[in-house]
Coordinates of C-alpha atoms in Angstrom, one line a residue:
M22 CA 137.3 98.0 109.0
T23 CA 137.3 96.5 112.6
R24 CA 136.8 98.3 116.1
R25 CA 140.0 98.6 117.9
P26 CA 140.4 98.1 121.7
L27 CA 139.9 101.6 122.3
R28 CA 136.5 102.2 123.8
R29 CA 134.6 105.0 125.1
L30 CA 134.0 104.6 128.8
A31 CA 130.4 103.5 129.8
T32 CA 128.7 104.5 133.0
T33 CA 129.2 101.5 135.3
G34 CA 127.1 102.7 138.4
L35 CA 123.3 103.1 139.2
G36 CA 122.0 106.1 139.8
S37 CA 120.2 106.3 143.4
G38 CA 116.6 106.6 141.7
A39 CA 117.6 103.4 140.0
L40 CA 117.6 101.0 142.8
A41 CA 113.9 102.2 143.8
L42 CA 112.6 101.6 140.3
S43 CA 113.8 99.7 137.2
L44 CA 113.1 100.7 133.6
L45 CA 109.4 101.0 132.8
A46 CA 108.3 98.4 130.3
P47 CA 105.2 98.1 128.5
I48 CA 102.5 95.4 129.8
S49 CA 100.8 93.2 127.5
G50 CA 97.8 91.1 128.0
A51 CA 94.7 93.7 127.4
T52 CA 91.3 91.9 128.2
E53 CA 89.8 93.4 125.0
P54 CA 90.7 92.3 121.5
A55 CA 94.6 93.7 120.5
D56 CA 93.1 95.5 117.4
A57 CA 90.9 97.3 119.2
T58 CA 93.4 98.4 122.0
A59 CA 95.7 99.5 119.1
R60 CA 93.2 101.7 117.5
A61 CA 92.5 103.5 120.9
G62 CA 96.2 103.8 121.9
Q63 CA 95.7 102.5 125.4
R64 CA 98.7 101.4 127.1
V65 CA 100.0 100.6 130.5
Q66 CA 103.8 101.1 131.8
A67 CA 105.1 99.4 135.3
P68 CA 108.3 98.6 136.9
R69 CA 109.5 95.1 136.5
T70 CA 110.8 95.3 140.1
V71 CA 111.0 97.6 143.1
V72 CA 112.6 97.9 146.4
A73 CA 110.9 96.8 149.5
G74 CA 109.6 100.0 151.1
S75 CA 109.3 101.8 147.6
K76 CA 106.2 102.8 145.6
I77 CA 105.0 101.0 142.8
A78 CA 104.6 103.7 140.0
V79 CA 102.4 103.0 137.0
K80 CA 101.2 105.2 133.8
G81 CA 100.1 105.0 130.7
K82 CA 96.9 106.1 128.7
V83 CA 93.2 105.0 128.4
A84 CA 90.7 105.7 125.8
T85 CA 88.3 108.6 126.4
R86 CA 86.0 110.9 124.4
G87 CA 85.0 114.3 124.7
G88 CA 87.2 115.6 127.4
V89 CA 85.9 113.2 130.0
K90 CA 88.4 112.5 132.8
R91 CA 87.9 108.6 133.1
P92 CA 88.3 106.8 136.4
V93 CA 91.3 104.3 136.6
R94 CA 91.9 101.8 139.4
L95 CA 94.7 99.9 140.3
T96 CA 93.8 96.4 142.2
I97 CA 96.0 93.8 143.7
K98 CA 95.3 90.3 143.6
K99 CA 94.6 88.8 147.5
G100 CA 93.8 84.9 147.1
K101 CA 91.1 84.8 144.7
K102 CA 89.8 88.6 144.9
W103 CA 91.0 91.8 143.4
K104 CA 91.2 94.6 146.1
V105 CA 91.5 98.3 145.0
V106 CA 94.4 99.8 146.2
A107 CA 94.7 103.3 144.4
K108 CA 92.4 105.3 142.4
T109 CA 92.8 108.3 140.0
R110 CA 91.1 109.7 137.1
A111 CA 92.7 110.0 133.6
T112 CA 93.3 113.7 132.2
K113 CA 91.2 114.7 129.2
K114 CA 93.5 113.1 127.1
G115 CA 93.3 109.7 128.8
T116 CA 96.9 109.8 130.4
F117 CA 97.2 108.7 133.9
R118 CA 99.6 108.3 136.7
I119 CA 98.8 106.2 139.8
R120 CA 100.8 104.9 142.9
T121 CA 100.7 102.2 145.7
A122 CA 102.9 101.1 148.0
A123 CA 105.3 98.1 147.6
G124 CA 105.2 96.8 151.3
S125 CA 108.1 95.6 153.2
K126 CA 108.1 92.0 152.2
V127 CA 110.1 90.6 149.3
R128 CA 107.7 88.8 147.0
K129 CA 105.8 88.6 143.8
I130 CA 102.8 91.1 143.7
K131 CA 100.1 90.4 140.8
L132 CA 98.2 93.8 139.7
R133 CA 95.8 95.0 137.5
L134 CA 94.9 98.3 136.0
V135 CA 91.3 98.8 135.4
A136 CA 89.5 101.5 133.6
P137 CA 85.8 100.5 134.0
R138 CA 83.0 101.0 131.5
H139 CA 82.2 104.5 131.8
R140 CA 79.7 106.8 129.5
G141 CA 79.6 104.1 126.9
M142 CA 83.4 103.5 126.7
K143 CA 84.5 100.0 127.2
A144 CA 86.1 98.4 129.9
F145 CA 89.8 98.0 129.9
S146 CA 92.0 96.3 132.0
R147 CA 95.8 95.2 131.9
R148 CA 97.4 92.4 134.3
F149 CA 101.0 92.5 135.4
S150 CA 103.5 91.4 138.1
V151 CA 105.9 93.3 140.1
R152 CA 108.5 91.8 141.8
V153 CA 109.5 93.4 145.3
L154 CA 113.4 93.0 146.1
A155 CA 115.2 93.3 149.5
P156 CA 116.4 96.5 150.2
V157 CA 120.2 97.2 149.0
A158 CA 122.3 98.3 152.0
P159 CA 124.2 101.6 151.6
R160 CA 127.6 101.2 150.0
S161 CA 130.6 102.0 151.8
A162 CA 133.1 105.0 150.8
T163 CA 136.2 104.4 148.7
G164 CA 139.4 106.7 148.4
I165 CA 142.4 106.6 146.4
S166 CA 145.7 108.2 146.8
E167 CA 148.5 108.1 143.9
S168 CA 151.7 109.5 142.6
W169 CA 153.2 109.4 139.0
S170 CA 156.8 108.9 137.8
G171 CA 158.7 108.2 134.7
S172 CA 157.3 111.0 132.7
P173 CA 158.3 112.0 130.0
A174 CA 159.0 108.2 129.1
V175 CA 160.7 107.4 126.0
L176 CA 159.0 105.4 123.0
G177 CA 159.5 102.0 123.4
G178 CA 161.2 101.9 127.2
Q179 CA 159.5 101.9 130.5
G180 CA 156.3 103.9 130.5
P181 CA 154.7 106.4 132.9
T182 CA 154.2 104.4 135.9
V183 CA 151.5 105.2 138.8
T184 CA 151.9 104.0 142.4
G185 CA 148.8 104.2 144.7
Q186 CA 146.6 103.0 147.7
V187 CA 142.7 102.3 147.5
T188 CA 141.4 103.7 150.8
G189 CA 138.3 102.4 152.7
S190 CA 136.8 99.3 154.4
E191 CA 137.1 97.4 151.4
V192 CA 140.4 97.7 149.6
A193 CA 141.8 94.2 148.6
G194 CA 141.2 92.8 145.3
R195 CA 139.7 96.2 143.7
S196 CA 139.7 96.8 140.3
V197 CA 142.2 99.9 139.4
V198 CA 141.7 101.3 135.8
V199 CA 143.9 103.7 134.2
Q200 CA 142.3 106.1 131.8
Q201 CA 143.6 108.5 129.2
Q202 CA 141.9 111.7 127.6
L203 CA 141.8 111.5 123.9
G204 CA 140.0 114.6 122.5
T205 CA 136.9 115.0 124.9
E206 CA 136.7 111.6 126.1
W207 CA 138.3 109.0 128.6
F208 CA 139.2 105.7 127.7
P209 CA 140.8 102.9 129.5
V210 CA 144.5 102.0 128.9
T211 CA 145.4 99.4 131.6
S212 CA 144.1 98.1 134.5
V213 CA 145.5 96.2 137.4
T214 CA 144.1 94.5 140.7
S215 CA 144.7 96.2 144.1
G216 CA 146.9 93.9 146.7
A217 CA 145.6 92.6 150.1
D218 CA 146.5 96.2 151.7
G219 CA 144.9 98.1 148.7
S220 CA 147.9 99.0 147.2
F221 CA 148.6 98.9 143.3
V222 CA 151.2 99.7 140.9
A223 CA 150.3 100.3 137.0
A224 CA 152.8 101.4 134.1
L225 CA 151.4 103.1 130.8
P226 CA 152.5 101.5 127.5
T227 CA 154.9 103.6 125.3
T228 CA 153.8 102.3 121.9
W229 CA 153.0 105.8 120.5
L230 CA 153.8 109.7 120.9
H231 CA 151.5 111.7 123.1
T232 CA 151.1 114.4 125.7
T233 CA 147.7 113.7 127.4
P234 CA 146.1 113.7 130.6
V235 CA 145.7 110.3 132.7
R236 CA 143.6 109.6 135.6
V237 CA 143.3 106.3 138.1
V238 CA 139.5 105.2 138.5
V239 CA 138.8 102.5 141.3
A240 CA 135.7 100.7 140.0
E241 CA 132.5 100.3 142.4
T242 CA 131.3 97.0 143.6
P243 CA 128.3 95.9 145.0
T244 CA 129.4 96.9 148.5
A245 CA 131.6 100.0 148.0
L246 CA 131.5 102.8 145.9
G247 CA 134.1 103.6 143.2
A248 CA 136.4 106.5 143.3
T249 CA 138.5 108.6 140.8
G250 CA 142.0 110.2 141.2
A251 CA 142.9 113.5 139.7
A252 CA 144.2 114.2 136.3
T253 CA 147.6 114.3 135.5
G254 CA 149.6 114.8 132.5
V255 CA 152.0 112.3 130.8
A256 CA 154.3 112.4 127.8
V257 CA 155.7 109.5 125.4
T258 CA 158.8 111.3 123.5
P259 CA 160.7 109.8 120.5
S260 CA 163.5 107.5 120.7
W261 CA 165.4 109.9 118.1
V262 CA 166.1 113.6 118.0
P263 CA 163.4 115.2 115.7
Q264 CA 165.0 117.8 113.3
G265 CA 163.6 121.3 113.2
S266 CA 162.6 124.0 115.7
D267 CA 159.0 125.4 114.3
A268 CA 156.6 122.7 115.6
S269 CA 153.9 124.6 113.9
A270 CA 155.5 124.4 110.2
W271 CA 152.8 121.9 108.9
T272 CA 149.9 122.1 106.8
H273 CA 146.8 120.2 105.9
I274 CA 146.6 118.6 102.4
E275 CA 143.6 120.6 101.7
P276 CA 143.8 124.2 102.8
G277 CA 140.8 125.2 105.3
Y278 CA 139.8 121.8 105.8
R279 CA 140.9 118.8 107.8
W280 CA 141.0 115.2 106.6
R281 CA 141.4 112.3 109.1
F282 CA 141.0 108.7 109.6
N283 CA 138.9 107.5 112.6
P284 CA 141.6 106.5 115.0
C285 CA 139.0 104.8 117.2
E286 CA 139.1 102.0 114.5
T287 CA 142.0 100.2 112.3
I288 CA 143.2 101.3 109.1
E289 CA 143.0 98.4 106.8
Y290 CA 145.3 98.5 104.2
R291 CA 146.6 96.6 100.8
T292 CA 149.8 96.7 99.0
N293 CA 150.6 96.8 95.3
L294 CA 154.2 95.9 94.8
T295 CA 154.0 94.8 91.3
G296 CA 157.7 95.1 89.8
A297 CA 158.8 97.2 92.9
P298 CA 162.7 97.2 93.8
A299 CA 164.2 95.0 96.2
G300 CA 163.6 95.7 99.7
A301 CA 160.6 97.8 99.0
R302 CA 158.2 95.6 101.4
E303 CA 160.4 96.1 104.2
A304 CA 160.9 99.7 103.7
L305 CA 157.3 100.1 103.7
A306 CA 156.7 98.4 107.0
S307 CA 159.6 100.4 108.6
A308 CA 157.8 103.6 107.4
L309 CA 154.4 102.6 108.5
T310 CA 155.9 101.5 111.9
E311 CA 157.1 105.0 112.5
V312 CA 153.9 106.8 111.1
A313 CA 151.9 104.7 113.6
Q314 CA 154.3 105.6 116.5
A315 CA 153.7 109.2 115.7
T316 CA 149.8 108.8 115.4
G317 CA 148.6 105.9 117.4
Y318 CA 147.0 104.4 114.3
E319 CA 146.5 100.8 114.2
F320 CA 147.5 99.4 110.5
V321 CA 146.0 96.0 109.4
H322 CA 147.6 94.4 106.3
L323 CA 144.6 92.6 104.3
G324 CA 147.3 91.4 101.6
D325 CA 148.4 92.5 98.2
S326 CA 146.3 93.8 95.4
D327 CA 146.6 94.9 91.8
G328 CA 144.7 98.1 92.6
I329 CA 146.3 101.6 91.3
Q330 CA 145.8 105.3 92.4
K331 CA 143.1 106.9 89.9
P332 CA 143.6 103.7 87.5
A333 CA 144.0 104.2 83.5
A334 CA 141.6 102.1 81.4
G335 CA 142.1 98.6 82.0
Y336 CA 143.3 98.9 85.3
S337 CA 141.9 98.4 88.8
G338 CA 141.1 100.8 91.4
I339 CA 141.0 100.7 95.0
P340 CA 139.2 97.5 96.4
A341 CA 135.9 98.0 98.0
D342 CA 137.5 96.6 101.2
T343 CA 140.5 98.5 101.6
E344 CA 140.8 102.1 103.2
L345 CA 144.5 102.6 102.5
L346 CA 146.0 101.4 99.1
I347 CA 150.1 101.5 99.2
G348 CA 152.3 100.6 96.3
F349 CA 154.3 101.4 93.0
L350 CA 153.2 102.4 89.5
R351 CA 153.9 103.2 86.1
D352 CA 153.1 106.7 84.6
E353 CA 150.6 104.9 82.1
W354 CA 148.9 103.0 84.8
T355 CA 147.4 105.9 86.7
G356 CA 145.4 109.3 85.4
N357 CA 147.4 111.3 87.9
D358 CA 150.4 113.1 86.6
Y359 CA 153.8 111.4 87.7
S360 CA 155.8 113.4 84.9
G361 CA 158.9 115.1 85.7
N362 CA 160.8 114.4 89.1
V363 CA 157.5 113.4 90.8
M364 CA 158.4 110.4 92.8
G365 CA 155.3 109.6 94.2
R366 CA 151.9 111.0 95.2
G367 CA 149.5 110.4 98.3
G368 CA 146.5 111.6 99.6
P369 CA 142.7 110.9 100.5
D370 CA 140.4 109.6 97.9
S371 CA 137.0 110.3 99.4
G372 CA 135.7 110.7 102.9
F373 CA 132.5 111.4 104.9
R374 CA 131.3 114.6 106.8
A375 CA 132.1 114.2 110.5
Q376 CA 133.2 115.6 113.7
D377 CA 136.0 115.3 116.5
A378 CA 136.9 117.2 119.3
L379 CA 138.4 120.1 117.1
G380 CA 135.0 120.7 115.2
A381 CA 134.2 119.8 111.6
V382 CA 136.3 117.2 109.5
Y383 CA 136.3 114.9 106.8
R384 CA 136.6 111.3 107.9
S385 CA 138.5 109.4 105.3
R386 CA 137.0 106.6 103.5
S387 CA 139.9 105.6 101.3
A388 CA 143.3 106.8 100.4
T389 CA 146.1 106.2 98.5
A390 CA 150.1 106.5 98.7
F391 CA 152.1 105.4 95.4
L392 CA 155.7 105.7 94.2
D393 CA 156.9 106.0 91.0
L394 CA 158.7 103.2 89.4
D395 CA 160.4 105.2 86.8
P396 CA 160.7 108.8 88.1
T397 CA 162.8 111.2 85.9
P398 CA 165.9 111.5 86.5
M399 CA 165.8 108.0 88.1
P400 CA 167.5 108.5 91.3
G401 CA 168.0 104.7 92.0
W402 CA 165.5 103.5 94.4
T403 CA 167.6 102.6 97.6
P404 CA 165.6 101.0 100.8
Q405 CA 166.4 104.4 102.6
L406 CA 164.9 106.4 99.6
M407 CA 161.8 104.0 99.5
R408 CA 161.2 104.4 103.0
F409 CA 161.5 108.0 103.2
V410 CA 159.3 108.6 100.3
F411 CA 156.7 106.2 101.7
M412 CA 156.7 108.0 104.8
H413 CA 156.0 111.1 102.9
E414 CA 153.1 109.6 100.7
I415 CA 151.5 108.0 103.4
T416 CA 151.3 111.2 105.7
H417 CA 149.8 112.9 103.0
A418 CA 147.1 110.0 102.7
L419 CA 146.7 110.8 106.6
G420 CA 145.6 114.2 105.7
L421 CA 148.9 116.2 106.2
G422 CA 150.0 118.7 103.5
H423 CA 153.6 120.1 102.7
S424 CA 156.1 121.7 105.3
P425 CA 158.0 124.9 104.0
D426 CA 160.8 123.5 106.5
G427 CA 163.7 121.3 104.4
S428 CA 164.4 119.4 107.5
Q429 CA 160.9 118.0 107.7
V430 CA 159.9 114.7 106.1
M431 CA 157.0 116.7 104.7
G432 CA 159.5 119.5 103.5
P433 CA 161.2 120.2 100.3
S434 CA 163.8 117.5 100.6
S435 CA 165.9 115.3 98.3
G436 CA 165.5 112.0 100.9
N437 CA 168.1 112.0 103.0
I438 CA 166.0 112.3 106.3
A439 CA 165.8 109.2 108.3
H440 CA 162.9 110.2 110.9
L441 CA 160.1 112.4 111.2
G442 CA 160.8 116.1 112.4
V443 CA 159.3 118.1 114.8
A444 CA 156.7 119.7 112.5
D445 CA 156.0 116.2 111.0
L446 CA 155.1 114.8 114.4
N447 CA 153.1 117.5 115.6
G448 CA 150.9 117.5 112.5
L449 CA 150.6 113.9 112.7
N450 CA 149.7 114.0 116.7
Q451 CA 146.7 116.2 115.8
Q452 CA 145.6 114.0 112.9
G453 CA 145.9 110.9 115.0
R454 CA 144.6 109.3 118.4
Q455 CA 145.7 112.2 120.7
T456 CA 142.6 114.3 119.2
G457 CA 140.1 111.4 120.0
C458 CA 137.5 109.6 117.7
V459 CA 135.8 111.0 114.5
T460 CA 132.1 110.8 114.6
D461 CA 130.2 110.8 111.3
V462 CA 127.5 113.6 110.8
P463 CA 124.0 112.4 110.4
R464 CA 122.9 112.6 106.8
R465 CA 119.8 114.6 107.5
A466 CA 122.0 117.4 108.9
T467 CA 123.9 117.8 105.8
G468 CA 122.3 116.1 102.8
S469 CA 125.3 114.0 101.0
L470 CA 127.7 113.1 103.4
L471 CA 130.3 111.3 101.0
V472 CA 133.1 113.7 99.6
E473 CA 135.5 113.6 96.9
A474 CA 139.0 114.5 98.3
P475 CA 141.8 116.7 96.3
V476 CA 144.3 115.5 93.9
P477 CA 146.9 113.3 95.7
L478 CA 150.1 115.6 96.4
P479 CA 153.6 114.5 95.4

């Protein structure tokens, strides 16, 4: 699988303390043999850089015995000599903290931490350098005002649009990012650059159906703080009129459990259209397009395969690189029951224990959606019927069960349904991108992570 451009947001700014002291790093260069130092567990940690006017804080551990509080000195190199600038004593366990002023000059300071020979314990020292940087001037404040229009938008049409103004002393050329909340996290959707007067306009894409909070964030700069606007709700609605009136009339494929692919990754699929009727590939492409619009999933075709759903002896199964296998088969090619009027079967094959914004979930590792080449009685595979059954079985593969509503794709229907209905869309919406990413549970928390799925549903 590959990561899609849907990314969790990383913190872009530094906390106030980060300007005064960088991350601590171990210092090398002990004056005694390395093996002796390792046995004693002696170490020194110090910042690589500090800001002029701040303190240089050093911590670590020196060898000790019998609970003796060993003397520790911090020295600075002045010409060819070392001058003591701070003294302390280690704790009974040998840990210590010691500080000295960085001074007001921008420079590189050479320091040495010394634990002198004491009560039979060998002397220990470490040399290191700290660079003193110029103070950073306080950054100016940034404000933002915005207004939204065009919501709800229609799938494939003009998206919800935000018009706004960056305010403050630095307004031109600012990076303005529109973020969308999926599950409990915020993700970047689109970005623009503010004009000379701080104005900006940004439109959201309308490639999938959703109702989500969005907000505008002005990125910080070295001289100006960032700003975050208020969250507001936007929606993208179908370009068709969904059938049905009860949006709750959908089920999970396994009662009491949820199966989902991770919408923050692509779904890589292969097709087995051996012996498929004319127009099968086009019908499948159309079905996948509508399912992608309903979920926000991104399907990536890896090519064709000879794999079969639960293959009989002599037939291949799901390829190792494939997350979703779609195609046609005959009854004798599979161990699943395609007798009677079963026109197809679909569902997850296996998955992993995971978590999402709604709680425990199985993250699908692989799934299948297959149509029967010889259903009884044979209805005649028209492009419209193939599209409908593909959509039905792929929706099973994504984790949905049957609907009691005959007007839904997932309901008891003969196949005269052109588009997903209100319950279909509601269920797929919860399975898809709007609910956010899926995160695997650590193995130590659950034992075995791999879970076998129920038999694919017709």
